[in-house]
């Protein structure tokens, strides 16, 4: 994990710990980030109730990088039931790459 990635991870961790991100927050991981950062951020997000929902360019960013988008898990369903096997495999592949 690079120094910039470590700083970003620490920032996310602190804000999640404080409860800064509500139910409408969308968190992202760049697909081209290091494997260690992607796995650590994925674990952090899922421990806090967020799950991957799409792999696309985030329109709120200006760098045109493809990202894994995370949203808050719905209360009435397990998030893995919301996606097809192909979509779940794509999330795993993006994190492992």
PDB file of N, CA and C in Angstrom:
ATOM      1  N   UNK A   1       0.855  -1.167   0.000  1.00  0.00           N
ATOM      2  CA  UNK A   1       0.000   0.000   0.000  1.00  0.00           C
ATOM      3  C   UNK A   1       0.907   1.237   0.000  1.00  0.00           C
ATOM      4  N   UNK A   2       0.618   2.151  -0.901  1.00  0.00           N
ATOM      5  CA  UNK A   2       1.432   3.362  -0.974  1.00  0.00           C
ATOM      6  C   UNK A   2       1.082   4.299   0.186  1.00  0.00           C
ATOM      7  N   UNK A   3       1.906   5.301   0.380  1.00  0.00           N
ATOM      8  CA  UNK A   3       1.657   6.272   1.452  1.00  0.00           C
ATOM      9  C   UNK A   3       0.318   6.997   1.229  1.00  0.00           C
ATOM     10  N   UNK A   4       0.035   7.381  -0.016  1.00  0.00           N
ATOM     11  CA  UNK A   4      -1.230   8.061  -0.330  1.00  0.00           C
ATOM     12  C   UNK A   4      -2.422   7.148  -0.039  1.00  0.00           C
ATOM     13  N   UNK A   5      -2.291   5.874  -0.393  1.00  0.00           N
ATOM     14  CA  UNK A   5      -3.373   4.923  -0.114  1.00  0.00           C
ATOM     15  C   UNK A   5      -3.551   4.733   1.390  1.00  0.00           C
ATOM     16  N   UNK A   6      -2.453   4.655   2.124  1.00  0.00           N
ATOM     17  CA  UNK A   6      -2.527   4.527   3.591  1.00  0.00           C
ATOM     18  C   UNK A   6      -3.224   5.743   4.193  1.00  0.00           C
ATOM     19  N   UNK A   7      -2.901   6.936   3.722  1.00  0.00           N
ATOM     20  CA  UNK A   7      -3.550   8.150   4.212  1.00  0.00           C
ATOM     21  C   UNK A   7      -5.045   8.134   3.906  1.00  0.00           C
ATOM     22  N   UNK A   8      -5.411   7.728   2.708  1.00  0.00           N
ATOM     23  CA  UNK A   8      -6.824   7.648   2.319  1.00  0.00           C
ATOM     24  C   UNK A   8      -7.555   6.614   3.173  1.00  0.00           C
ATOM     25  N   UNK A   9      -6.926   5.470   3.393  1.00  0.00           N
ATOM     26  CA  UNK A   9      -7.535   4.421   4.210  1.00  0.00           C
ATOM     27  C   UNK A   9      -7.757   4.917   5.643  1.00  0.00           C
ATOM     28  N   UNK A  10      -6.777   5.591   6.206  1.00  0.00           N
ATOM     29  CA  UNK A  10      -6.899   6.125   7.568  1.00  0.00           C
ATOM     30  C   UNK A  10      -8.022   7.151   7.650  1.00  0.00           C
ATOM     31  N   UNK A  11      -8.119   8.005   6.632  1.00  0.00           N
ATOM     32  CA  UNK A  11      -9.195   8.998   6.560  1.00  0.00           C
ATOM     33  C   UNK A  11     -10.562   8.311   6.542  1.00  0.00           C
ATOM     34  N   UNK A  12     -10.716   7.296   5.696  1.00  0.00           N
ATOM     35  CA  UNK A  12     -11.982   6.564   5.616  1.00  0.00           C
ATOM     36  C   UNK A  12     -12.295   5.874   6.941  1.00  0.00           C
ATOM     37  N   UNK A  13     -11.288   5.226   7.527  1.00  0.00           N
ATOM     38  CA  UNK A  13     -11.484   4.504   8.782  1.00  0.00           C
ATOM     39  C   UNK A  13     -11.960   5.439   9.882  1.00  0.00           C
ATOM     40  N   UNK A  14     -11.313   6.603  10.009  1.00  0.00           N
ATOM     41  CA  UNK A  14     -11.697   7.566  11.045  1.00  0.00           C
ATOM     42  C   UNK A  14     -13.126   8.067  10.843  1.00  0.00           C
ATOM     43  N   UNK A  15     -13.480   8.378   9.605  1.00  0.00           N
ATOM     44  CA  UNK A  15     -14.824   8.878   9.336  1.00  0.00           C
ATOM     45  C   UNK A  15     -15.890   7.809   9.524  1.00  0.00           C
ATOM     46  N   UNK A  16     -15.593   6.565   9.185  1.00  0.00           N
ATOM     47  CA  UNK A  16     -16.545   5.486   9.434  1.00  0.00           C
ATOM     48  C   UNK A  16     -16.703   5.257  10.935  1.00  0.00           C
ATOM     49  N   UNK A  17     -15.614   5.339  11.672  1.00  0.00           N
ATOM     50  CA  UNK A  17     -15.659   5.167  13.126  1.00  0.00           C
ATOM     51  C   UNK A  17     -16.519   6.246  13.784  1.00  0.00           C
ATOM     52  N   UNK A  18     -16.445   7.466  13.267  1.00  0.00           N
ATOM     53  CA  UNK A  18     -17.232   8.584  13.801  1.00  0.00           C
ATOM     54  C   UNK A  18     -18.690   8.554  13.333  1.00  0.00           C
ATOM     55  N   UNK A  19     -19.013   7.679  12.386  1.00  0.00           N
ATOM     56  CA  UNK A  19     -20.370   7.626  11.860  1.00  0.00           C
ATOM     57  C   UNK A  19     -20.671   8.741  10.888  1.00  0.00           C
ATOM     58  N   UNK A  20     -19.623   9.255  10.241  1.00  0.00           N
ATOM     59  CA  UNK A  20     -19.770  10.379   9.318  1.00  0.00           C
ATOM     60  C   UNK A  20     -20.603  10.024   8.087  1.00  0.00           C
ATOM     61  N   UNK A  21     -20.479   8.791   7.603  1.00  0.00           N
ATOM     62  CA  UNK A  21     -21.188   8.386   6.385  1.00  0.00           C
ATOM     63  C   UNK A  21     -22.539   7.781   6.754  1.00  0.00           C
ATOM     64  N   UNK A  22     -23.609   8.391   6.257  1.00  0.00           N
ATOM     65  CA  UNK A  22     -24.950   7.911   6.546  1.00  0.00           C
ATOM     66  C   UNK A  22     -25.414   6.861   5.552  1.00  0.00           C
ATOM     67  N   UNK A  23     -26.713   6.613   5.547  1.00  0.00           N
ATOM     68  CA  UNK A  23     -27.295   5.580   4.688  1.00  0.00           C
ATOM     69  C   UNK A  23     -27.267   5.931   3.212  1.00  0.00           C
ATOM     70  N   UNK A  24     -27.082   7.179   2.866  1.00  0.00           N
ATOM     71  CA  UNK A  24     -27.093   7.579   1.459  1.00  0.00           C
ATOM     72  C   UNK A  24     -25.692   7.738   0.874  1.00  0.00           C
ATOM     73  N   UNK A  25     -24.666   7.480   1.666  1.00  0.00           N
ATOM     74  CA  UNK A  25     -23.289   7.653   1.192  1.00  0.00           C
ATOM     75  C   UNK A  25     -22.916   6.591   0.173  1.00  0.00           C
ATOM     76  N   UNK A  26     -22.124   6.984  -0.801  1.00  0.00           N
ATOM     77  CA  UNK A  26     -21.537   6.047  -1.758  1.00  0.00           C
ATOM     78  C   UNK A  26     -20.023   6.184  -1.628  1.00  0.00           C
ATOM     79  N   UNK A  27     -19.388   5.103  -1.235  1.00  0.00           N
ATOM     80  CA  UNK A  27     -17.941   5.073  -1.074  1.00  0.00           C
ATOM     81  C   UNK A  27     -17.333   4.382  -2.276  1.00  0.00           C
ATOM     82  N   UNK A  28     -16.084   4.711  -2.624  1.00  0.00           N
ATOM     83  CA  UNK A  28     -15.477   4.137  -3.820  1.00  0.00           C
ATOM     84  C   UNK A  28     -14.059   3.651  -3.549  1.00  0.00           C
ATOM     85  N   UNK A  29     -13.648   2.673  -4.371  1.00  0.00           N
ATOM     86  CA  UNK A  29     -12.270   2.189  -4.401  1.00  0.00           C
ATOM     87  C   UNK A  29     -11.827   2.217  -5.860  1.00  0.00           C
ATOM     88  N   UNK A  30     -10.721   2.895  -6.189  1.00  0.00           N
ATOM     89  CA  UNK A  30     -10.240   2.876  -7.572  1.00  0.00           C
ATOM     90  C   UNK A  30      -9.818   1.461  -7.977  1.00  0.00           C
ATOM     91  N   UNK A  31     -10.213   1.038  -9.154  1.00  0.00           N
ATOM     92  CA  UNK A  31      -9.871  -0.300  -9.642  1.00  0.00           C
ATOM     93  C   UNK A  31      -8.363  -0.440  -9.838  1.00  0.00           C
ATOM     94  N   UNK A  32      -7.684   0.666 -10.139  1.00  0.00           N
ATOM     95  CA  UNK A  32      -6.240   0.586 -10.371  1.00  0.00           C
ATOM     96  C   UNK A  32      -5.399   0.761  -9.093  1.00  0.00           C
ATOM     97  N   UNK A  33      -6.037   0.773  -7.927  1.00  0.00           N
ATOM     98  CA  UNK A  33      -5.306   0.869  -6.654  1.00  0.00           C
ATOM     99  C   UNK A  33      -4.591  -0.453  -6.378  1.00  0.00           C
ATOM    100  N   UNK A  34      -3.699  -0.436  -5.394  1.00  0.00           N
ATOM    101  CA  UNK A  34      -2.967  -1.668  -5.057  1.00  0.00           C
ATOM    102  C   UNK A  34      -3.920  -2.710  -4.481  1.00  0.00           C
ATOM    103  N   UNK A  35      -3.542  -3.953  -4.634  1.00  0.00           N
ATOM    104  CA  UNK A  35      -4.370  -5.060  -4.159  1.00  0.00           C
ATOM    105  C   UNK A  35      -4.581  -4.968  -2.641  1.00  0.00           C
ATOM    106  N   UNK A  36      -3.518  -4.638  -1.910  1.00  0.00           N
ATOM    107  CA  UNK A  36      -3.615  -4.524  -0.446  1.00  0.00           C
ATOM    108  C   UNK A  36      -4.622  -3.447  -0.039  1.00  0.00           C
ATOM    109  N   UNK A  37      -4.573  -2.304  -0.710  1.00  0.00           N
ATOM    110  CA  UNK A  37      -5.512  -1.220  -0.400  1.00  0.00           C
ATOM    111  C   UNK A  37      -6.945  -1.650  -0.710  1.00  0.00           C
ATOM    112  N   UNK A  38      -7.153  -2.253  -1.879  1.00  0.00           N
ATOM    113  CA  UNK A  38      -8.508  -2.663  -2.258  1.00  0.00           C
ATOM    114  C   UNK A  38      -9.075  -3.678  -1.270  1.00  0.00           C
ATOM    115  N   UNK A  39      -8.267  -4.659  -0.858  1.00  0.00           N
ATOM    116  CA  UNK A  39      -8.748  -5.664   0.089  1.00  0.00           C
ATOM    117  C   UNK A  39      -9.027  -5.054   1.456  1.00  0.00           C
ATOM    118  N   UNK A  40      -8.145  -4.169   1.916  1.00  0.00           N
ATOM    119  CA  UNK A  40      -8.339  -3.523   3.220  1.00  0.00           C
ATOM    120  C   UNK A  40      -9.581  -2.633   3.219  1.00  0.00           C
ATOM    121  N   UNK A  41      -9.741  -1.838   2.175  1.00  0.00           N
ATOM    122  CA  UNK A  41     -10.904  -0.954   2.085  1.00  0.00           C
ATOM    123  C   UNK A  41     -12.198  -1.763   1.948  1.00  0.00           C
ATOM    124  N   UNK A  42     -12.162  -2.832   1.167  1.00  0.00           N
ATOM    125  CA  UNK A  42     -13.335  -3.690   1.011  1.00  0.00           C
ATOM    126  C   UNK A  42     -13.741  -4.279   2.364  1.00  0.00           C
ATOM    127  N   UNK A  43     -12.783  -4.795   3.117  1.00  0.00           N
ATOM    128  CA  UNK A  43     -13.072  -5.333   4.456  1.00  0.00           C
ATOM    129  C   UNK A  43     -13.655  -4.255   5.363  1.00  0.00           C
ATOM    130  N   UNK A  44     -13.044  -3.073   5.356  1.00  0.00           N
ATOM    131  CA  UNK A  44     -13.515  -1.968   6.181  1.00  0.00           C
ATOM    132  C   UNK A  44     -14.949  -1.587   5.829  1.00  0.00           C
ATOM    133  N   UNK A  45     -15.221  -1.429   4.548  1.00  0.00           N
ATOM    134  CA  UNK A  45     -16.560  -1.036   4.114  1.00  0.00           C
ATOM    135  C   UNK A  45     -17.595  -2.094   4.500  1.00  0.00           C
ATOM    136  N   UNK A  46     -17.279  -3.369   4.262  1.00  0.00           N
ATOM    137  CA  UNK A  46     -18.250  -4.416   4.549  1.00  0.00           C
ATOM    138  C   UNK A  46     -18.484  -4.576   6.049  1.00  0.00           C
ATOM    139  N   UNK A  47     -17.467  -4.360   6.861  1.00  0.00           N
ATOM    140  CA  UNK A  47     -17.637  -4.411   8.319  1.00  0.00           C
ATOM    141  C   UNK A  47     -18.564  -3.303   8.808  1.00  0.00           C
ATOM    142  N   UNK A  48     -18.658  -2.232   8.043  1.00  0.00           N
ATOM    143  CA  UNK A  48     -19.500  -1.102   8.415  1.00  0.00           C
ATOM    144  C   UNK A  48     -20.822  -1.071   7.651  1.00  0.00           C
ATOM    145  N   UNK A  49     -21.198  -2.189   7.024  1.00  0.00           N
ATOM    146  CA  UNK A  49     -22.509  -2.299   6.393  1.00  0.00           C
ATOM    147  C   UNK A  49     -22.598  -1.834   4.956  1.00  0.00           C
ATOM    148  N   UNK A  50     -21.463  -1.533   4.321  1.00  0.00           N
ATOM    149  CA  UNK A  50     -21.472  -1.142   2.913  1.00  0.00           C
ATOM    150  C   UNK A  50     -21.140  -2.361   2.059  1.00  0.00           C
ATOM    151  N   UNK A  51     -21.667  -2.409   0.858  1.00  0.00           N
ATOM    152  CA  UNK A  51     -21.377  -3.516  -0.050  1.00  0.00           C
ATOM    153  C   UNK A  51     -21.163  -2.989  -1.459  1.00  0.00           C
ATOM    154  N   UNK A  52     -20.400  -3.742  -2.280  1.00  0.00           N
ATOM    155  CA  UNK A  52     -20.185  -3.287  -3.657  1.00  0.00           C
ATOM    156  C   UNK A  52     -21.486  -3.310  -4.439  1.00  0.00           C
ATOM    157  N   UNK A  53     -21.718  -2.264  -5.220  1.00  0.00           N
ATOM    158  CA  UNK A  53     -22.965  -2.209  -5.985  1.00  0.00           C
ATOM    159  C   UNK A  53     -22.736  -1.995  -7.476  1.00  0.00           C
ATOM    160  N   UNK A  54     -21.551  -1.535  -7.870  1.00  0.00           N
ATOM    161  CA  UNK A  54     -21.282  -1.312  -9.295  1.00  0.00           C
ATOM    162  C   UNK A  54     -19.793  -1.087  -9.510  1.00  0.00           C
ATOM    163  N   UNK A  55     -19.379  -1.327 -10.743  1.00  0.00           N
ATOM    164  CA  UNK A  55     -18.023  -0.990 -11.160  1.00  0.00           C
ATOM    165  C   UNK A  55     -18.172  -0.058 -12.356  1.00  0.00           C
ATOM    166  N   UNK A  56     -17.859   1.212 -12.129  1.00  0.00           N
ATOM    167  CA  UNK A  56     -18.000   2.190 -13.210  1.00  0.00           C
ATOM    168  C   UNK A  56     -17.232   3.457 -12.863  1.00  0.00           C
ATOM    169  N   UNK A  57     -17.227   4.392 -13.772  1.00  0.00           N
ATOM    170  CA  UNK A  57     -16.607   5.688 -13.535  1.00  0.00           C
ATOM    171  C   UNK A  57     -17.537   6.496 -12.644  1.00  0.00           C
ATOM    172  N   UNK A  58     -17.005   7.015 -11.550  1.00  0.00           N
ATOM    173  CA  UNK A  58     -17.798   7.793 -10.605  1.00  0.00           C
ATOM    174  C   UNK A  58     -18.000   9.201 -11.163  1.00  0.00           C
ATOM    175  N   UNK A  59     -19.238   9.604 -11.427  1.00  0.00           N
ATOM    176  CA  UNK A  59     -19.478  10.917 -12.035  1.00  0.00           C
ATOM    177  C   UNK A  59     -19.122  12.095 -11.128  1.00  0.00           C
ATOM    178  N   UNK A  60     -18.958  11.866  -9.829  1.00  0.00           N
ATOM    179  CA  UNK A  60     -18.614  12.955  -8.911  1.00  0.00           C
ATOM    180  C   UNK A  60     -17.118  13.215  -8.855  1.00  0.00           C
ATOM    181  N   UNK A  61     -16.341  12.358  -9.475  1.00  0.00           N
ATOM    182  CA  UNK A  61     -14.888  12.538  -9.519  1.00  0.00           C
ATOM    183  C   UNK A  61     -14.515  13.072 -10.893  1.00  0.00           C
ATOM    184  N   UNK A  62     -13.373  13.704 -10.981  1.00  0.00           N
ATOM    185  CA  UNK A  62     -12.957  14.301 -12.247  1.00  0.00           C
ATOM    186  C   UNK A  62     -11.766  13.593 -12.877  1.00  0.00           C
ATOM    187  N   UNK A  63     -11.411  12.414 -12.386  1.00  0.00           N
ATOM    188  CA  UNK A  63     -10.227  11.735 -12.904  1.00  0.00           C
ATOM    189  C   UNK A  63     -10.543  10.645 -13.934  1.00  0.00           C
ATOM    190  N   UNK A  64     -11.804  10.371 -14.190  1.00  0.00           N
ATOM    191  CA  UNK A  64     -12.239   9.378 -15.178  1.00  0.00           C
ATOM    192  C   UNK A  64     -11.683   7.981 -14.905  1.00  0.00           C
ATOM    193  N   UNK A  65     -11.400   7.648 -13.646  1.00  0.00           N
ATOM    194  CA  UNK A  65     -10.940   6.312 -13.296  1.00  0.00           C
ATOM    195  C   UNK A  65     -12.138   5.416 -12.999  1.00  0.00           C
ATOM    196  N   UNK A  66     -12.017   4.166 -13.394  1.00  0.00           N
ATOM    197  CA  UNK A  66     -13.047   3.203 -13.063  1.00  0.00           C
ATOM    198  C   UNK A  66     -12.928   2.865 -11.583  1.00  0.00           C
ATOM    199  N   UNK A  67     -14.065   2.776 -10.897  1.00  0.00           N
ATOM    200  CA  UNK A  67     -14.081   2.541  -9.459  1.00  0.00           C
ATOM    201  C   UNK A  67     -15.126   1.501  -9.076  1.00  0.00           C
ATOM    202  N   UNK A  68     -14.885   0.858  -7.930  1.00  0.00           N
ATOM    203  CA  UNK A  68     -15.877  -0.023  -7.336  1.00  0.00           C
ATOM    204  C   UNK A  68     -16.689   0.860  -6.391  1.00  0.00           C
ATOM    205  N   UNK A  69     -17.981   0.964  -6.634  1.00  0.00           N
ATOM    206  CA  UNK A  69     -18.851   1.795  -5.813  1.00  0.00           C
ATOM    207  C   UNK A  69     -19.499   0.937  -4.728  1.00  0.00           C
ATOM    208  N   UNK A  70     -19.575   1.464  -3.519  1.00  0.00           N
ATOM    209  CA  UNK A  70     -20.182   0.784  -2.378  1.00  0.00           C
ATOM    210  C   UNK A  70     -21.337   1.610  -1.848  1.00  0.00           C
ATOM    211  N   UNK A  71     -22.415   0.930  -1.435  1.00  0.00           N
ATOM    212  CA  UNK A  71     -23.540   1.609  -0.812  1.00  0.00           C
ATOM    213  C   UNK A  71     -23.941   0.854   0.447  1.00  0.00           C
ATOM    214  N   UNK A  72     -24.752   1.473   1.278  1.00  0.00           N
ATOM    215  CA  UNK A  72     -25.172   0.877   2.544  1.00  0.00           C
ATOM    216  C   UNK A  72     -26.071  -0.323   2.273  1.00  0.00           C
ATOM    217  N   UNK A  73     -25.871  -1.373   3.031  1.00  0.00           N
ATOM    218  CA  UNK A  73     -26.649  -2.608   2.881  1.00  0.00           C
ATOM    219  C   UNK A  73     -28.086  -2.378   3.332  1.00  0.00           C
ATOM    220  N   UNK A  74     -29.062  -2.815   2.524  1.00  0.00           N
ATOM    221  CA  UNK A  74     -30.459  -2.662   2.933  1.00  0.00           C
ATOM    222  C   UNK A  74     -30.746  -3.530   4.153  1.00  0.00           C
ATOM    223  N   UNK A  75     -31.676  -3.078   4.964  1.00  0.00           N
ATOM    224  CA  UNK A  75     -32.000  -3.781   6.213  1.00  0.00           C
ATOM    225  C   UNK A  75     -32.720  -5.110   5.966  1.00  0.00           C
ATOM    226  N   UNK A  76     -33.486  -5.195   4.889  1.00  0.00           N
ATOM    227  CA  UNK A  76     -34.347  -6.355   4.694  1.00  0.00           C
ATOM    228  C   UNK A  76     -33.779  -7.443   3.780  1.00  0.00           C
ATOM    229  N   UNK A  77     -32.550  -7.321   3.326  1.00  0.00           N
ATOM    230  CA  UNK A  77     -31.996  -8.332   2.427  1.00  0.00           C
ATOM    231  C   UNK A  77     -30.490  -8.457   2.613  1.00  0.00           C
ATOM    232  N   UNK A  78     -29.983  -9.653   2.424  1.00  0.00           N
ATOM    233  CA  UNK A  78     -28.542  -9.877   2.390  1.00  0.00           C
ATOM    234  C   UNK A  78     -28.054  -9.361   1.047  1.00  0.00           C
ATOM    235  N   UNK A  79     -27.009  -8.551   1.042  1.00  0.00           N
ATOM    236  CA  UNK A  79     -26.599  -7.883  -0.198  1.00  0.00           C
ATOM    237  C   UNK A  79     -26.209  -8.854  -1.292  1.00  0.00           C
ATOM    238  N   UNK A  80     -25.688 -10.039  -0.948  1.00  0.00           N
ATOM    239  CA  UNK A  80     -25.290 -10.989  -1.988  1.00  0.00           C
ATOM    240  C   UNK A  80     -26.490 -11.531  -2.763  1.00  0.00           C
ATOM    241  N   UNK A  81     -27.682 -11.395  -2.215  1.00  0.00           N
ATOM    242  CA  UNK A  81     -28.889 -11.846  -2.910  1.00  0.00           C
ATOM    243  C   UNK A  81     -29.367 -10.841  -3.948  1.00  0.00           C
ATOM    244  N   UNK A  82     -28.810  -9.632  -3.932  1.00  0.00           N
ATOM    245  CA  UNK A  82     -29.261  -8.577  -4.839  1.00  0.00           C
ATOM    246  C   UNK A  82     -28.590  -8.622  -6.210  1.00  0.00           C
ATOM    247  N   UNK A  83     -27.539  -9.439  -6.358  1.00  0.00           N
ATOM    248  CA  UNK A  83     -26.732  -9.422  -7.572  1.00  0.00           C
ATOM    249  C   UNK A  83     -26.604 -10.811  -8.171  1.00  0.00           C
ATOM    250  N   UNK A  84     -26.369 -10.871  -9.467  1.00  0.00           N
ATOM    251  CA  UNK A  84     -26.168 -12.154 -10.141  1.00  0.00           C
ATOM    252  C   UNK A  84     -24.775 -12.680  -9.821  1.00  0.00           C
ATOM    253  N   UNK A  85     -24.548 -13.944 -10.109  1.00  0.00           N
ATOM    254  CA  UNK A  85     -23.238 -14.547  -9.880  1.00  0.00           C
ATOM    255  C   UNK A  85     -22.160 -13.824 -10.684  1.00  0.00           C
ATOM    256  N   UNK A  86     -22.485 -13.424 -11.920  1.00  0.00           N
ATOM    257  CA  UNK A  86     -21.521 -12.709 -12.759  1.00  0.00           C
ATOM    258  C   UNK A  86     -21.123 -11.371 -12.134  1.00  0.00           C
ATOM    259  N   UNK A  87     -22.106 -10.652 -11.574  1.00  0.00           N
ATOM    260  CA  UNK A  87     -21.801  -9.374 -10.927  1.00  0.00           C
ATOM    261  C   UNK A  87     -20.934  -9.585  -9.679  1.00  0.00           C
ATOM    262  N   UNK A  88     -21.248 -10.586  -8.881  1.00  0.00           N
ATOM    263  CA  UNK A  88     -20.460 -10.886  -7.692  1.00  0.00           C
ATOM    264  C   UNK A  88     -19.038 -11.279  -8.072  1.00  0.00           C
ATOM    265  N   UNK A  89     -18.901 -12.064  -9.145  1.00  0.00           N
ATOM    266  CA  UNK A  89     -17.573 -12.452  -9.620  1.00  0.00           C
ATOM    267  C   UNK A  89     -16.779 -11.236 -10.110  1.00  0.00           C
ATOM    268  N   UNK A  90     -17.464 -10.290 -10.760  1.00  0.00           N
ATOM    269  CA  UNK A  90     -16.799  -9.075 -11.243  1.00  0.00           C
ATOM    270  C   UNK A  90     -16.280  -8.242 -10.068  1.00  0.00           C
ATOM    271  N   UNK A  91     -17.055  -8.151  -8.973  1.00  0.00           N
ATOM    272  CA  UNK A  91     -16.597  -7.434  -7.785  1.00  0.00           C
ATOM    273  C   UNK A  91     -15.343  -8.085  -7.224  1.00  0.00           C
ATOM    274  N   UNK A  92     -15.393  -9.425  -7.070  1.00  0.00           N
ATOM    275  CA  UNK A  92     -14.241 -10.157  -6.540  1.00  0.00           C
ATOM    276  C   UNK A  92     -13.009  -9.989  -7.423  1.00  0.00           C
ATOM    277  N   UNK A  93     -13.216 -10.087  -8.729  1.00  0.00           N
ATOM    278  CA  UNK A  93     -12.105  -9.960  -9.670  1.00  0.00           C
ATOM    279  C   UNK A  93     -11.476  -8.564  -9.612  1.00  0.00           C
ATOM    280  N   UNK A  94     -12.299  -7.524  -9.475  1.00  0.00           N
ATOM    281  CA  UNK A  94     -11.792  -6.149  -9.403  1.00  0.00           C
ATOM    282  C   UNK A  94     -10.969  -5.934  -8.135  1.00  0.00           C
ATOM    283  N   UNK A  95     -11.386  -6.562  -7.037  1.00  0.00           N
ATOM    284  CA  UNK A  95     -10.659  -6.403  -5.779  1.00  0.00           C
ATOM    285  C   UNK A  95      -9.366  -7.198  -5.797  1.00  0.00           C
ATOM    286  N   UNK A  96      -9.378  -8.371  -6.393  1.00  0.00           N
ATOM    287  CA  UNK A  96      -8.204  -9.248  -6.415  1.00  0.00           C
ATOM    288  C   UNK A  96      -7.156  -8.836  -7.437  1.00  0.00           C
ATOM    289  N   UNK A  97      -7.537  -8.036  -8.425  1.00  0.00           N
ATOM    290  CA  UNK A  97      -6.589  -7.664  -9.494  1.00  0.00           C
ATOM    291  C   UNK A  97      -5.495  -6.768  -9.007  1.00  0.00           C
TER     292      UNK A  97
END
